[in-house]
Amino acid sequence: AQSVTQLDSHVSVSEGTPVLLRCNYSSSYSPSLFWYVQHPNKGLQLLLKYTSAATLVKGINGFEAEFKKSETSFHLTKPSAHMSDAAEYFCVVSAPNAGNMLTFGGGTRLMVKP
Amino acid sequence: NAGVTQTPKFRILKIGQSMTLQCTQDMNHNYMYWYRQDPGMGLKLIYYSVGAGITDKGEVPNGYNVSRSTTEDFPLRLELAAPSQTSVYFCASRDFSYNEQFFGPGTRLTVL
């Protein structure tokens, strides 16, 4: 069994300040972990993924995430928020069963103030 | 490549009506998936397929059916629409070798 908990349903930052979106997971397997972004009324876009290589993963648009096995965490960060970063972010875990089905967290809505 | 395409983009159904949501991918991916996303929630897996002729249930399969007669197409069927099926439906596909799923743009379905 696997599950994902996104610790904040809403995060608000000012433009130019750092972003931290927190994610904890549980999995019976060695998981693959992902962050997806969803802009309003749009589909999902992959930001980055961890698949058992380097624990610090760099993604698109300046985002990165660090896999910490001891803490079962995969937090998403960005040094400086941009207005275009305002969106819903999903932390996702995948395990090698059931066709590598994805289990989604509940999402974090990121708001960026000017 | 068009990637993953879904039709229709929007649909309103009356209770008890049926419809098929279409999903097509042109990346020759083995794996295909159907998810639903309820307001303010993450996606939940309805059905998935690991290849033509093979399908299996996900977390929330009740009220839906699928078929996979070709590699490219993975339609989702609602037989007796209910208000609880009001949601946004996403189709996704994945190559056997890679763990990344590619998502379609979604179908917004309302059942009244």
Tab-separated table of C-alpha atoms in Angstrom:
chain	number	residue	atom	x	y	z
A	1	ALA	CA	0.000	0.000	0.000
A	2	GLN	CA	1.150	3.549	-0.584
A	3	SER	CA	-0.048	6.979	0.390
A	4	VAL	CA	0.946	10.603	0.039
A	5	THR	CA	0.314	13.485	2.420
A	6	GLN	CA	0.777	17.054	1.346
A	7	LEU	CA	1.092	18.933	4.589
A	8	ASP	CA	-0.321	22.262	3.404
A	9	SER	CA	-3.467	22.674	1.341
A	10	HIS	CA	-2.629	26.337	0.636
A	11	VAL	CA	0.668	28.212	0.578
A	12	SER	CA	0.957	31.936	-0.041
A	13	VAL	CA	4.266	33.666	-0.828
A	14	SER	CA	5.352	37.005	-2.186
A	15	GLU	CA	6.943	37.215	-5.608
A	16	GLY	CA	10.697	36.814	-5.350
A	17	THR	CA	10.624	34.880	-2.058
A	18	PRO	CA	11.370	31.162	-1.623
A	19	VAL	CA	8.766	28.454	-2.094
A	20	LEU	CA	8.488	25.308	0.043
A	21	LEU	CA	5.754	22.744	-0.605
A	22	ARG	CA	5.896	19.809	1.774
A	23	CYS	CA	5.197	16.167	0.979
A	24	ASN	CA	5.475	12.967	3.009
A	25	TYR	CA	4.902	9.526	1.580
A	26	SER	CA	4.601	5.909	2.596
A	27	SER	CA	5.187	2.916	0.378
A	28	SER	CA	5.774	-0.804	0.751
A	29	TYR	CA	8.193	-0.663	-2.183
A	30	SER	CA	11.111	1.486	-3.231
A	31	PRO	CA	9.022	4.273	-4.640
A	32	SER	CA	9.312	6.592	-7.562
A	33	LEU	CA	8.208	10.095	-6.630
A	34	PHE	CA	6.950	12.930	-8.773
A	35	TRP	CA	5.748	16.492	-8.564
A	36	TYR	CA	3.108	17.578	-11.055
A	37	VAL	CA	1.738	21.092	-11.567
A	38	GLN	CA	-1.774	21.935	-12.715
A	39	HIS	CA	-2.670	25.442	-13.824
A	40	PRO	CA	-6.360	26.416	-13.659
A	41	ASN	CA	-8.515	24.409	-16.060
A	42	LYS	CA	-5.463	22.728	-17.525
A	43	GLY	CA	-4.006	19.231	-17.548
A	44	LEU	CA	-1.070	18.045	-15.478
A	45	GLN	CA	2.528	18.827	-16.290
A	46	LEU	CA	5.465	16.919	-14.828
A	47	LEU	CA	7.817	19.177	-12.861
A	48	LEU	CA	10.347	16.583	-11.763
A	49	LYS	CA	10.766	12.955	-10.784
A	50	TYR	CA	12.878	10.825	-8.450
A	51	THR	CA	13.609	7.250	-9.524
A	52	SER	CA	16.382	6.059	-7.167
A	53	ALA	CA	19.252	8.002	-8.669
A	54	ALA	CA	20.424	11.320	-7.180
A	55	THR	CA	18.448	12.339	-4.112
A	56	LEU	CA	18.391	16.011	-5.138
A	57	VAL	CA	16.290	16.275	-8.251
A	58	LYS	CA	16.165	19.338	-10.464
A	59	GLY	CA	13.077	20.033	-12.517
A	60	ILE	CA	11.704	22.594	-14.874
A	61	ASN	CA	11.162	26.287	-14.135
A	62	GLY	CA	13.768	26.361	-11.342
A	63	PHE	CA	12.046	23.842	-9.070
A	64	GLU	CA	13.885	21.114	-7.226
A	65	ALA	CA	13.077	18.448	-4.657
A	66	GLU	CA	15.099	16.372	-2.238
A	67	PHE	CA	14.316	12.747	-1.480
A	68	LYS	CA	14.937	11.965	2.205
A	69	LYS	CA	14.329	8.318	2.900
A	70	SER	CA	14.870	8.604	6.655
A	71	GLU	CA	12.146	11.256	6.842
A	72	THR	CA	9.966	9.744	4.056
A	73	SER	CA	9.779	13.217	2.573
A	74	PHE	CA	10.014	14.732	-0.884
A	75	HIS	CA	9.606	18.484	-0.411
A	76	LEU	CA	9.478	20.827	-3.417
A	77	THR	CA	11.413	24.087	-3.352
A	78	LYS	CA	12.172	27.068	-5.530
A	79	PRO	CA	14.515	29.914	-4.532
A	80	SER	CA	12.417	32.737	-5.948
A	81	ALA	CA	8.695	32.607	-6.728
A	82	HIS	CA	7.296	34.054	-9.933
A	83	MET	CA	3.707	35.084	-10.537
A	84	SER	CA	3.408	32.359	-13.162
A	85	ASP	CA	4.102	29.732	-10.472
A	86	ALA	CA	0.614	30.210	-9.030
A	87	ALA	CA	-1.052	26.826	-9.541
A	88	GLU	CA	-2.004	23.550	-7.858
A	89	TYR	CA	0.893	21.203	-7.103
A	90	PHE	CA	0.570	17.475	-6.595
A	91	CYS	CA	3.053	15.145	-4.964
A	92	VAL	CA	2.712	11.659	-6.418
A	93	VAL	CA	4.123	8.237	-5.565
A	94	SER	CA	4.365	5.290	-7.902
A	95	ALA	CA	5.089	1.692	-7.000
A	96	PRO	CA	5.789	-1.325	-9.226
A	97	ASN	CA	2.380	-2.915	-8.733
A	98	ALA	CA	-0.993	-2.391	-10.368
A	99	GLY	CA	0.630	-1.178	-13.564
A	100	ASN	CA	2.727	1.386	-11.679
A	101	MET	CA	-0.402	3.206	-10.635
A	102	LEU	CA	0.088	6.697	-9.327
A	103	THR	CA	-1.168	7.705	-5.902
A	104	PHE	CA	-1.776	11.433	-5.607
A	105	GLY	CA	-1.580	13.691	-2.620
A	106	GLY	CA	-4.447	16.069	-1.988
A	107	GLY	CA	-2.670	18.975	-3.634
A	108	THR	CA	-1.236	22.302	-2.490
A	109	ARG	CA	-2.523	25.504	-3.979
A	110	LEU	CA	0.330	27.984	-4.337
A	111	MET	CA	-0.622	31.657	-4.387
A	112	VAL	CA	1.953	34.285	-5.329
A	113	LYS	CA	1.404	37.863	-4.230
A	114	PRO	CA	2.927	40.757	-6.175
B	1	ASN	CA	3.313	13.778	-31.946
B	2	ALA	CA	-0.048	14.899	-30.580
B	3	GLY	CA	0.628	12.979	-27.357
B	4	VAL	CA	-2.523	12.022	-25.438
B	5	THR	CA	-5.778	13.409	-26.812
B	6	GLN	CA	-9.205	13.265	-25.193
B	7	THR	CA	-12.667	13.981	-26.541
B	8	PRO	CA	-14.974	15.615	-25.747
B	9	LYS	CA	-13.561	18.508	-23.711
B	10	PHE	CA	-16.877	19.169	-21.972
B	11	ARG	CA	-20.123	17.265	-21.640
B	12	ILE	CA	-23.353	17.574	-19.683
B	13	LEU	CA	-25.359	14.397	-19.115
B	14	LYS	CA	-28.717	13.703	-17.570
B	15	ILE	CA	-29.004	11.073	-14.855
B	16	GLY	CA	-29.247	7.617	-16.399
B	17	GLN	CA	-27.716	8.550	-19.751
B	18	SER	CA	-24.648	6.790	-21.059
B	19	MET	CA	-21.580	8.036	-22.853
B	20	THR	CA	-18.065	7.103	-23.887
B	21	LEU	CA	-15.034	9.250	-23.165
B	22	GLN	CA	-12.432	8.807	-25.852
B	23	CYS	CA	-8.677	8.655	-25.275
B	24	THR	CA	-6.009	8.187	-27.940
B	25	GLN	CA	-2.219	8.269	-27.721
B	26	ASP	CA	0.240	8.262	-30.606
B	27	MET	CA	3.400	7.403	-28.650
B	28	ASN	CA	2.988	3.615	-28.934
B	29	HIS	CA	2.794	3.345	-25.150
B	30	ASN	CA	1.844	0.013	-23.624
B	31	TYR	CA	0.267	1.367	-20.459
B	32	MET	CA	-2.822	3.553	-20.353
B	33	TYR	CA	-4.815	4.899	-17.422
B	34	TRP	CA	-8.062	6.658	-16.586
B	35	TYR	CA	-8.263	8.979	-13.581
B	36	ARG	CA	-10.942	11.204	-12.160
B	37	GLN	CA	-10.344	14.426	-10.298
B	38	ASP	CA	-13.015	15.755	-7.989
B	39	PRO	CA	-12.978	19.446	-6.956
B	40	GLY	CA	-10.080	20.278	-4.661
B	41	MET	CA	-8.731	16.732	-4.740
B	42	GLY	CA	-5.951	14.745	-6.293
B	43	LEU	CA	-6.537	12.213	-9.046
B	44	LYS	CA	-7.885	8.739	-8.367
B	45	LEU	CA	-7.318	5.781	-10.666
B	46	ILE	CA	-10.439	4.292	-12.260
B	47	TYR	CA	-9.023	1.656	-14.636
B	48	TYR	CA	-5.749	0.895	-16.279
B	49	SER	CA	-4.427	-1.264	-19.113
B	50	VAL	CA	-0.983	-2.784	-19.612
B	51	GLY	CA	-1.571	-3.574	-23.267
B	52	ALA	CA	-4.186	-4.313	-25.908
B	53	GLY	CA	-6.770	-6.741	-24.584
B	54	ILE	CA	-5.705	-6.377	-20.929
B	55	THR	CA	-7.466	-4.123	-18.448
B	56	ASP	CA	-7.742	-3.996	-14.677
B	57	LYS	CA	-9.562	-2.055	-11.971
B	58	GLY	CA	-8.055	0.832	-10.085
B	59	GLU	CA	-9.239	2.468	-6.864
B	60	VAL	CA	-12.675	3.696	-7.997
B	61	PRO	CA	-13.980	1.478	-10.859
B	62	ASN	CA	-17.666	1.270	-9.916
B	63	GLY	CA	-19.982	2.710	-12.560
B	64	TYR	CA	-17.383	2.551	-15.346
B	65	ASN	CA	-16.205	0.122	-17.994
B	66	VAL	CA	-13.207	0.124	-20.300
B	67	SER	CA	-11.889	-1.771	-23.278
B	68	ARG	CA	-8.520	-1.803	-25.049
B	69	SER	CA	-8.784	-3.280	-28.522
B	70	THR	CA	-5.800	-1.349	-29.919
B	71	THR	CA	-2.570	0.069	-28.487
B	72	GLU	CA	-3.677	3.622	-29.316
B	73	ASP	CA	-7.201	3.782	-27.890
B	74	PHE	CA	-8.557	3.360	-24.373
B	75	PRO	CA	-12.214	4.459	-24.157
B	76	LEU	CA	-14.027	4.853	-20.838
B	77	ARG	CA	-17.716	4.019	-20.747
B	78	LEU	CA	-20.332	5.330	-18.309
B	79	GLU	CA	-23.461	3.205	-18.584
B	80	LEU	CA	-25.908	4.902	-16.192
B	81	ALA	CA	-24.649	8.351	-15.345
B	82	ALA	CA	-25.082	9.504	-11.745
B	83	PRO	CA	-24.421	12.919	-10.138
B	84	SER	CA	-21.530	11.329	-8.212
B	85	GLN	CA	-19.728	10.920	-11.539
B	86	THR	CA	-19.522	14.667	-12.049
B	87	SER	CA	-15.783	15.166	-12.280
B	88	VAL	CA	-12.864	15.917	-14.558
B	89	TYR	CA	-11.530	12.807	-16.245
B	90	PHE	CA	-7.904	12.457	-17.282
B	91	CYS	CA	-6.398	9.820	-19.501
B	92	ALA	CA	-2.683	9.058	-19.297
B	93	SER	CA	-0.193	6.771	-20.977
B	94	ARG	CA	3.263	5.431	-20.187
B	95	ASP	CA	5.956	3.542	-21.983
B	96	PHE	CA	6.888	0.200	-20.455
B	97	SER	CA	10.496	1.304	-19.953
B	98	TYR	CA	9.878	4.606	-18.220
B	99	ASN	CA	7.961	5.524	-15.112
B	100	GLU	CA	6.596	8.871	-16.330
B	101	GLN	CA	2.932	9.138	-17.241
B	102	PHE	CA	1.823	11.613	-19.901
B	103	PHE	CA	-1.593	13.164	-19.344
B	104	GLY	CA	-4.273	14.303	-21.732
B	105	PRO	CA	-6.014	17.688	-21.313
B	106	GLY	CA	-9.038	16.223	-19.543
B	107	THR	CA	-12.788	15.925	-20.066
B	108	ARG	CA	-15.061	17.930	-17.771
B	109	LEU	CA	-18.264	15.955	-17.178
B	110	THR	CA	-21.352	17.211	-15.375
B	111	VAL	CA	-24.268	14.913	-14.552
B	112	LEU	CA	-27.530	16.670	-13.702
